[in-house]
PDB file of C-alpha atoms in Angstrom:
ATOM      1  CA  MET A 678       7.987 -12.283  -7.988  1.00 86.00           C
ATOM      2  CA  LEU A 679       5.260 -14.326  -9.673  1.00 88.00           C
ATOM      3  CA  VAL A 680       3.460 -14.951  -6.380  1.00 90.00           C
ATOM      4  CA  LEU A 681       3.487 -11.237  -5.661  1.00 91.00           C
ATOM      5  CA  LEU A 682       2.260 -10.384  -9.157  1.00 90.00           C
ATOM      6  CA  GLY A 683      -0.536 -12.901  -8.702  1.00 89.00           C
ATOM      7  CA  ALA A 684      -1.596 -11.248  -5.439  1.00 91.00           C
ATOM      8  CA  PHE A 685      -1.620  -7.816  -7.054  1.00 91.00           C
ATOM      9  CA  SER A 686      -3.420  -9.111 -10.155  1.00 87.00           C
ATOM     10  CA  ALA A 687      -6.409 -10.229  -8.128  1.00 85.00           C
ATOM     11  CA  ARG A 688      -7.097  -6.572  -7.279  1.00 84.00           C
ATOM     12  CA  THR A 689      -5.120  -4.353  -9.638  1.00 81.00           C
ATOM     13  CA  GLN A 690      -6.533  -0.988  -8.535  1.00 86.00           C
ATOM     14  CA  THR A 691      -6.470  -1.682  -4.794  1.00 91.00           C
ATOM     15  CA  TRP A 692      -3.763  -0.153  -2.619  1.00 95.00           C
ATOM     16  CA  ARG A 693      -2.196  -2.895  -0.494  1.00 95.00           C
ATOM     17  CA  HIS A 694      -0.097  -2.801   2.691  1.00 93.00           C
ATOM     18  CA  GLY A 695       3.055  -4.881   2.823  1.00 94.00           C
ATOM     19  CA  TYR A 696       1.794  -6.810   5.835  1.00 93.00           C
ATOM     20  CA  ASP A 697      -1.344  -7.849   3.950  1.00 94.00           C
ATOM     21  CA  LEU A 698       0.785  -8.966   1.012  1.00 96.00           C
ATOM     22  CA  MET A 699       2.996 -10.998   3.366  1.00 96.00           C
ATOM     23  CA  LYS A 700      -0.039 -12.778   4.800  1.00 95.00           C
ATOM     24  CA  GLU A 701      -1.512 -13.475   1.359  1.00 94.00           C
ATOM     25  CA  THR A 702       1.675 -14.619  -0.367  1.00 94.00           C
ATOM     26  CA  GLY A 703       3.574 -16.229   2.493  1.00 95.00           C
ATOM     27  CA  LEU A 704       6.654 -14.171   1.605  1.00 96.00           C
ATOM     28  CA  ARG A 705       8.780 -12.979   4.505  1.00 96.00           C
ATOM     29  CA  SER A 706       9.569  -9.305   4.929  1.00 94.00           C
ATOM     30  CA  GLY A 707      13.217  -9.827   3.893  1.00 96.00           C
ATOM     31  CA  THR A 708      11.972 -11.104   0.542  1.00 96.00           C
ATOM     32  CA  LEU A 709       8.813  -9.049   0.069  1.00 97.00           C
ATOM     33  CA  TYR A 710      10.130  -5.538   0.622  1.00 96.00           C
ATOM     34  CA  PRO A 711      13.188  -5.852  -1.659  1.00 97.00           C
ATOM     35  CA  LEU A 712      10.854  -7.239  -4.349  1.00 96.00           C
ATOM     36  CA  LEU A 713       8.454  -4.322  -3.876  1.00 97.00           C
ATOM     37  CA  MET A 714      11.341  -1.829  -4.114  1.00 96.00           C
ATOM     38  CA  ARG A 715      12.678  -3.503  -7.258  1.00 96.00           C
ATOM     39  CA  MET A 716       9.220  -3.642  -8.834  1.00 96.00           C
ATOM     40  CA  THR A 717       8.709   0.046  -7.988  1.00 96.00           C
ATOM     41  CA  ASP A 718      12.053   0.935  -9.597  1.00 97.00           C
ATOM     42  CA  GLN A 719      11.002  -1.018 -12.705  1.00 96.00           C
ATOM     43  CA  GLY A 720       7.687   0.865 -12.924  1.00 96.00           C
ATOM     44  CA  LEU A 721       5.573  -2.230 -12.248  1.00 95.00           C
ATOM     45  CA  VAL A 722       4.337  -1.070  -8.831  1.00 95.00           C
ATOM     46  CA  GLU A 723       3.648   2.363  -7.427  1.00 96.00           C
ATOM     47  CA  ALA A 724       4.074   3.189  -3.762  1.00 96.00           C
ATOM     48  CA  GLU A 725       2.928   6.028  -1.573  1.00 96.00           C
ATOM     49  CA  TRP A 726       2.839   6.933   2.097  1.00 95.00           C
ATOM     50  CA  ARG A 727      -0.496   6.828   3.883  1.00 92.00           C
ATOM     51  CA  GLU A 728      -1.336   8.493   7.139  1.00 90.00           C
ATOM     52  CA  PRO A 729      -2.262   6.057   9.908  1.00 86.00           C
ATOM     53  CA  GLU A 730      -5.854   4.993  10.336  1.00 83.00           C
ATOM     54  CA  ARG A 731      -5.476   5.222  14.113  1.00 86.00           C
ATOM     55  CA  PRO A 732      -3.796   8.078  15.991  1.00 89.00           C
ATOM     56  CA  GLY A 733      -0.351   7.353  17.382  1.00 91.00           C
ATOM     57  CA  ARG A 734       0.578   4.905  14.618  1.00 90.00           C
ATOM     58  CA  PRO A 735       3.306   5.694  12.063  1.00 90.00           C
ATOM     59  CA  PRO A 736       2.555   6.366   8.384  1.00 91.00           C
ATOM     60  CA  ARG A 737       2.712   3.247   6.182  1.00 92.00           C
ATOM     61  CA  HIS A 738       3.597   2.533   2.587  1.00 93.00           C
ATOM     62  CA  VAL A 739       0.887   1.182   0.335  1.00 96.00           C
ATOM     63  CA  TYR A 740       1.453  -0.443  -3.044  1.00 97.00           C
ATOM     64  CA  ARG A 741      -0.499  -1.214  -6.216  1.00 95.00           C
ATOM     65  CA  LEU A 742       0.221  -2.285  -9.754  1.00 94.00           C
ATOM     66  CA  THR A 743       0.764   0.359 -12.403  1.00 94.00           C
ATOM     67  CA  ALA A 744      -0.775  -0.060 -15.850  1.00 93.00           C
ATOM     68  CA  SER A 745       2.586  -1.449 -17.014  1.00 93.00           C
ATOM     69  CA  GLY A 746       2.645  -3.811 -14.051  1.00 93.00           C
ATOM     70  CA  ALA A 747      -0.866  -5.063 -14.795  1.00 90.00           C
ATOM     71  CA  ALA A 748       0.072  -5.686 -18.435  1.00 91.00           C
ATOM     72  CA  PHE A 749       3.246  -7.494 -17.381  1.00 91.00           C
ATOM     73  CA  ALA A 750       1.329  -9.565 -14.818  1.00 88.00           C
ATOM     74  CA  THR A 751      -1.080 -10.860 -17.461  1.00 86.00           C
ATOM     75  CA  THR A 752       1.801 -12.139 -19.579  1.00 87.00           C
ATOM     76  CA  ALA A 753       3.953 -13.379 -16.677  1.00 81.00           C
ATOM     77  CA  THR A 754       1.257 -15.138 -14.630  1.00 60.00           C
ATOM     78  CA  PRO A 755      -1.110 -17.139 -16.798  1.00 59.00           C
ATOM     79  CA  VAL A 756      -4.404 -17.758 -15.018  1.00 53.00           C
ATOM     80  CA  HIS A 757      -4.176 -21.535 -15.422  1.00 42.00           C
ATOM     81  CA  SER A 758      -0.767 -21.745 -13.735  1.00 46.00           C
ATOM     82  CA  LEU A 759      -1.918 -19.668 -10.767  1.00 46.00           C
ATOM     83  CA  SER A 760      -5.077 -21.704 -10.298  1.00 44.00           C
ATOM     84  CA  SER A 761      -3.186 -24.986 -10.517  1.00 43.00           C
ATOM     85  CA  LYS A 762      -0.697 -23.794  -7.855  1.00 46.00           C
ATOM     86  CA  THR A 763      -3.562 -22.707  -5.618  1.00 45.00           C
ATOM     87  CA  THR A 764      -5.293 -26.039  -6.063  1.00 43.00           C
ATOM     88  CA  ALA A 765      -2.088 -27.954  -5.386  1.00 44.00           C
ATOM     89  CA  THR A 766      -1.478 -26.151  -2.110  1.00 45.00           C
ATOM     90  CA  ALA A 767      -5.081 -26.218  -0.884  1.00 41.00           C
TER      91      ALA A 767
END
């Protein structure tokens, strides 16, 4: 969950698609979507349906941190630990 919180924390007010979050975090769909559902149930993330950008495509869920989620992310993901993980994997 920390990796996902870190991805959301970079852009707290931006609505994100699950596929974009998978690419950014490296989480697989079987891990990502249950986490997003759990975080939504806990009030950390809000989700809504968006109409497709191109005709003929299905509607998609988008996600973003709530105010509670942003506050939790600042306490759960210290900036120095995220930057050290990024540096270690780069």
